[in-house]
XYZ file of C-alpha atoms in Angstrom:
265
model
C -28.686 10.989 17.002
C -28.037 7.283 16.491
C -25.838 6.232 13.581
C -26.547 2.498 13.656
C -26.852 1.452 10.025
C -27.138 -1.896 8.284
C -24.413 -3.110 5.945
C -26.620 -2.250 2.964
C -27.202 1.268 4.270
C -23.471 1.749 4.774
C -22.831 0.778 1.150
C -25.534 3.229 0.043
C -23.884 5.921 2.131
C -20.438 5.161 0.703
C -21.888 5.352 -2.814
C -22.915 8.923 -2.101
C -19.273 9.946 -1.997
C -19.525 10.124 -5.806
C -22.358 12.659 -5.756
C -21.619 16.333 -6.375
C -22.842 17.785 -3.103
C -23.399 21.407 -2.102
C -23.163 22.801 1.413
C -26.544 22.689 3.134
C -27.964 19.734 1.201
C -29.559 16.854 3.099
C -27.963 13.425 2.637
C -30.640 10.750 2.397
C -30.455 7.042 1.581
C -32.723 5.218 -0.890
C -34.875 3.927 1.991
C -35.460 7.553 3.084
C -33.099 7.319 6.047
C -31.819 10.830 6.734
C -28.087 10.836 7.413
C -27.400 14.518 7.945
C -26.568 17.819 6.289
C -23.574 18.606 4.098
C -21.336 20.902 6.101
C -18.301 21.149 3.858
C -17.095 20.045 0.427
C -13.333 19.840 -0.141
C -11.727 19.796 -3.605
C -7.981 20.347 -3.806
C -5.685 20.943 -6.767
C -4.040 17.515 -6.447
C -7.385 15.773 -6.935
C -8.400 15.058 -3.337
C -12.156 15.269 -2.797
C -14.324 14.669 0.204
C -17.659 15.661 1.668
C -18.198 16.315 5.374
C -21.696 15.578 6.652
C -22.914 16.870 10.012
C -25.173 14.502 11.946
C -26.273 16.081 15.176
C -24.033 18.379 17.217
C -21.071 16.026 17.692
C -20.963 13.575 14.797
C -19.136 14.111 11.498
C -19.301 11.718 8.569
C -16.435 11.993 6.085
C -17.151 10.664 2.578
C -13.851 10.225 0.735
C -14.476 10.250 -2.979
C -13.149 7.471 -5.182
C -12.003 7.668 -8.782
C -14.622 9.206 -11.046
C -13.439 7.112 -13.976
C -12.111 8.062 -17.373
C -15.550 8.150 -18.996
C -17.476 9.910 -16.252
C -14.871 12.150 -14.673
C -13.794 15.661 -15.515
C -10.719 16.524 -17.657
C -8.393 16.169 -14.661
C -9.547 12.661 -13.727
C -6.953 10.757 -15.729
C -4.090 12.886 -14.415
C -5.117 13.471 -10.789
C -6.698 10.135 -9.970
C -5.047 7.554 -12.186
C -1.587 8.767 -13.244
C -0.844 10.477 -9.915
C -2.441 8.086 -7.420
C -4.089 4.810 -8.484
C -1.417 3.513 -10.834
C 1.569 4.650 -8.701
C 0.042 3.075 -5.579
C -0.502 -0.242 -7.340
C 3.053 -0.155 -8.686
C 4.454 0.796 -5.269
C 2.711 -2.146 -3.593
C 3.925 -4.614 -6.205
C 7.503 -3.342 -6.240
C 7.841 -2.508 -2.508
C 8.495 1.170 -3.154
C 6.776 3.261 -0.474
C 6.375 6.385 -2.605
C 3.302 8.225 -1.333
C 1.427 10.475 -3.819
C 0.687 14.040 -2.706
C -3.071 13.459 -2.666
C -2.706 10.860 0.087
C -0.831 13.344 2.278
C -3.583 15.865 1.538
C -6.138 13.334 2.772
C -4.203 12.837 6.012
C -3.718 16.571 6.578
C -7.359 17.365 5.837
C -8.612 14.763 8.317
C -6.268 15.973 11.043
C -7.234 19.603 10.436
C -10.937 18.738 10.445
C -10.571 16.894 13.743
C -8.503 19.714 15.257
C -11.188 22.229 14.287
C -13.940 20.091 15.833
C -12.468 18.890 19.143
C -15.795 17.694 20.572
C -16.813 15.631 17.550
C -16.463 11.943 16.759
C -15.804 10.875 13.179
C -17.195 8.205 10.871
C -15.163 7.635 7.708
C -16.275 6.070 4.420
C -14.246 5.480 1.279
C -14.320 3.376 -1.877
C -11.455 2.652 -4.302
C -9.328 5.831 -4.294
C -11.406 6.887 -1.286
C -10.294 3.711 0.491
C -6.664 4.471 -0.383
C -6.959 7.966 1.058
C -8.901 6.695 4.058
C -6.330 4.045 4.918
C -3.478 6.534 4.721
C -5.343 9.252 6.627
C -6.090 6.801 9.440
C -2.457 5.678 9.539
C -1.481 9.316 10.168
C -4.420 10.329 12.365
C -3.384 12.480 15.337
C -6.679 11.916 17.168
C -7.352 8.162 16.893
C -9.509 8.157 20.020
C -12.134 10.199 18.144
C -12.466 7.824 15.202
C -15.770 6.069 15.904
C -15.469 3.820 12.858
C -14.286 3.546 9.266
C -15.851 1.561 6.423
C -13.560 1.151 3.432
C -14.395 -0.671 0.208
C -12.438 -2.147 -2.720
C -9.104 -0.441 -2.205
C -5.620 -1.977 -2.424
C -3.897 -2.875 0.832
C -1.690 0.047 1.882
C -0.240 -1.839 4.854
C 2.879 -2.673 2.830
C 3.621 1.024 2.228
C 3.459 2.104 5.880
C 6.389 2.666 8.211
C 6.582 1.244 11.740
C 4.936 4.282 13.352
C 2.041 4.238 10.921
C 1.549 0.500 11.342
C 1.402 0.917 15.118
C -1.297 3.573 14.785
C -3.319 1.358 12.458
C -2.998 -1.532 14.902
C -4.505 0.628 17.638
C -7.455 1.415 15.349
C -7.782 -2.094 13.956
C -11.137 -3.018 15.501
C -12.729 0.234 14.326
C -11.784 -0.129 10.656
C -13.773 -2.486 8.418
C -11.994 -3.169 5.145
C -14.256 -4.846 2.565
C -13.012 -6.471 -0.632
C -14.478 -8.617 -3.390
C -11.772 -11.195 -4.142
C -12.629 -10.984 -7.860
C -11.991 -7.224 -7.979
C -8.573 -6.658 -9.555
C -8.197 -3.289 -7.803
C -8.230 -4.914 -4.344
C -4.526 -5.766 -4.477
C -2.112 -6.820 -1.745
C -4.222 -8.904 0.649
C -1.899 -11.787 1.421
C -3.486 -12.673 4.770
C -5.912 -11.312 7.358
C -3.216 -9.959 9.692
C -1.141 -7.644 7.499
C -4.028 -5.353 6.627
C -5.434 -2.006 7.603
C -8.412 -2.806 9.784
C -10.464 -5.977 9.919
C -10.473 -7.643 6.519
C -13.972 -8.548 5.353
C -14.109 -10.628 2.151
C -17.562 -10.527 0.643
C -19.512 -13.401 -0.838
C -19.651 -12.400 -4.483
C -21.506 -12.988 -7.705
C -19.606 -12.514 -10.939
C -20.432 -9.380 -12.938
C -18.457 -7.154 -15.333
C -14.968 -6.035 -14.180
C -16.169 -2.480 -13.553
C -19.317 -3.746 -11.848
C -17.230 -6.031 -9.641
C -15.285 -3.016 -8.453
C -18.408 -0.891 -7.914
C -20.078 -3.197 -5.342
C -21.821 -5.146 -8.135
C -20.948 -8.541 -6.685
C -22.101 -7.748 -3.131
C -25.018 -9.762 -1.729
C -27.221 -8.998 1.264
C -29.793 -10.947 3.252
C -33.310 -9.690 3.966
C -32.165 -7.701 6.982
C -29.512 -5.803 5.003
C -26.603 -7.828 6.354
C -23.734 -8.258 3.914
C -22.900 -11.894 3.174
C -19.253 -12.713 3.807
C -17.141 -15.427 2.193
C -15.189 -18.236 3.848
C -11.429 -18.649 4.107
C -11.207 -20.128 0.606
C -11.710 -16.674 -0.897
C -8.844 -15.240 1.137
C -6.656 -18.111 -0.018
C -7.621 -17.398 -3.635
C -6.759 -13.706 -3.277
C -3.525 -14.498 -1.450
C -2.313 -16.904 -4.137
C -3.116 -14.426 -6.909
C -1.403 -11.524 -5.168
C 1.683 -13.557 -4.255
C 2.023 -14.497 -7.915
C 1.769 -10.825 -8.944
C 4.275 -9.754 -6.281
C 6.788 -12.410 -7.228
C 6.487 -11.622 -10.925
C 6.929 -7.875 -10.342
C 9.926 -8.396 -8.074
C 11.641 -10.755 -10.507
C 11.271 -8.170 -13.254
C 12.620 -5.389 -11.030
C 15.341 -7.073 -9.012
C 15.896 -10.549 -10.360
C 15.039 -12.001 -6.941
C 12.205 -12.184 -4.441
C 12.294 -10.123 -1.265
C 10.851 -11.240 2.075
C 9.087 -7.914 2.729
C 5.630 -9.356 2.165
C 6.073 -12.173 4.646
C 7.253 -10.100 7.580
């Protein structure tokens, strides 16, 4: 079964990571495109959540769930997703402290176990926000990179700065199969100083300004009539880079009284 989707369809598919799926349900897009059948739903005690969709005999789609939000999540959302992962990751990037939350290791272990249990399958990975964080880290620790057909990650901070040399080498080998989309006006998309020190191919979208939450939830994305996502020029990367460098320098001055060269290596 073909899995060629437009950019708009891929965003629709990534949005379905937030749905509460049950095993056996059919995953369908708003244009009635049938993606596949839910094969497994994973919810762990540390807050990690993903949905595995089977498409044909040898294709698995992994939907890594993002943060449910304080208003729309369950009682564990604030603890599991924000206090334990989102806020520590942002702080770690700013202060150059590669402390990895447990949920990110769960994401890596779950992907490796899923691939080990399905040795004939190829994998397509989608994640937004916290799902992008978990996706980036899982890919950096993937034991079967040759079976990653592609990854589409949206509006997550840049974990490149938290990876060790081995993890960075693995990401480099996967670079052309990972598409990392950010809206430069989304405050969550932190740490993108240039197009080289990233996980995957950095894709900066052409945006329209909406509310801060809407900006994070694909609200600024624009598509042409064929469903192709409109991308921005280099000026948007320069804007994001200047903003992030300012945040890094401010955080490092507060912590150490000087500026490290880590983010220019």
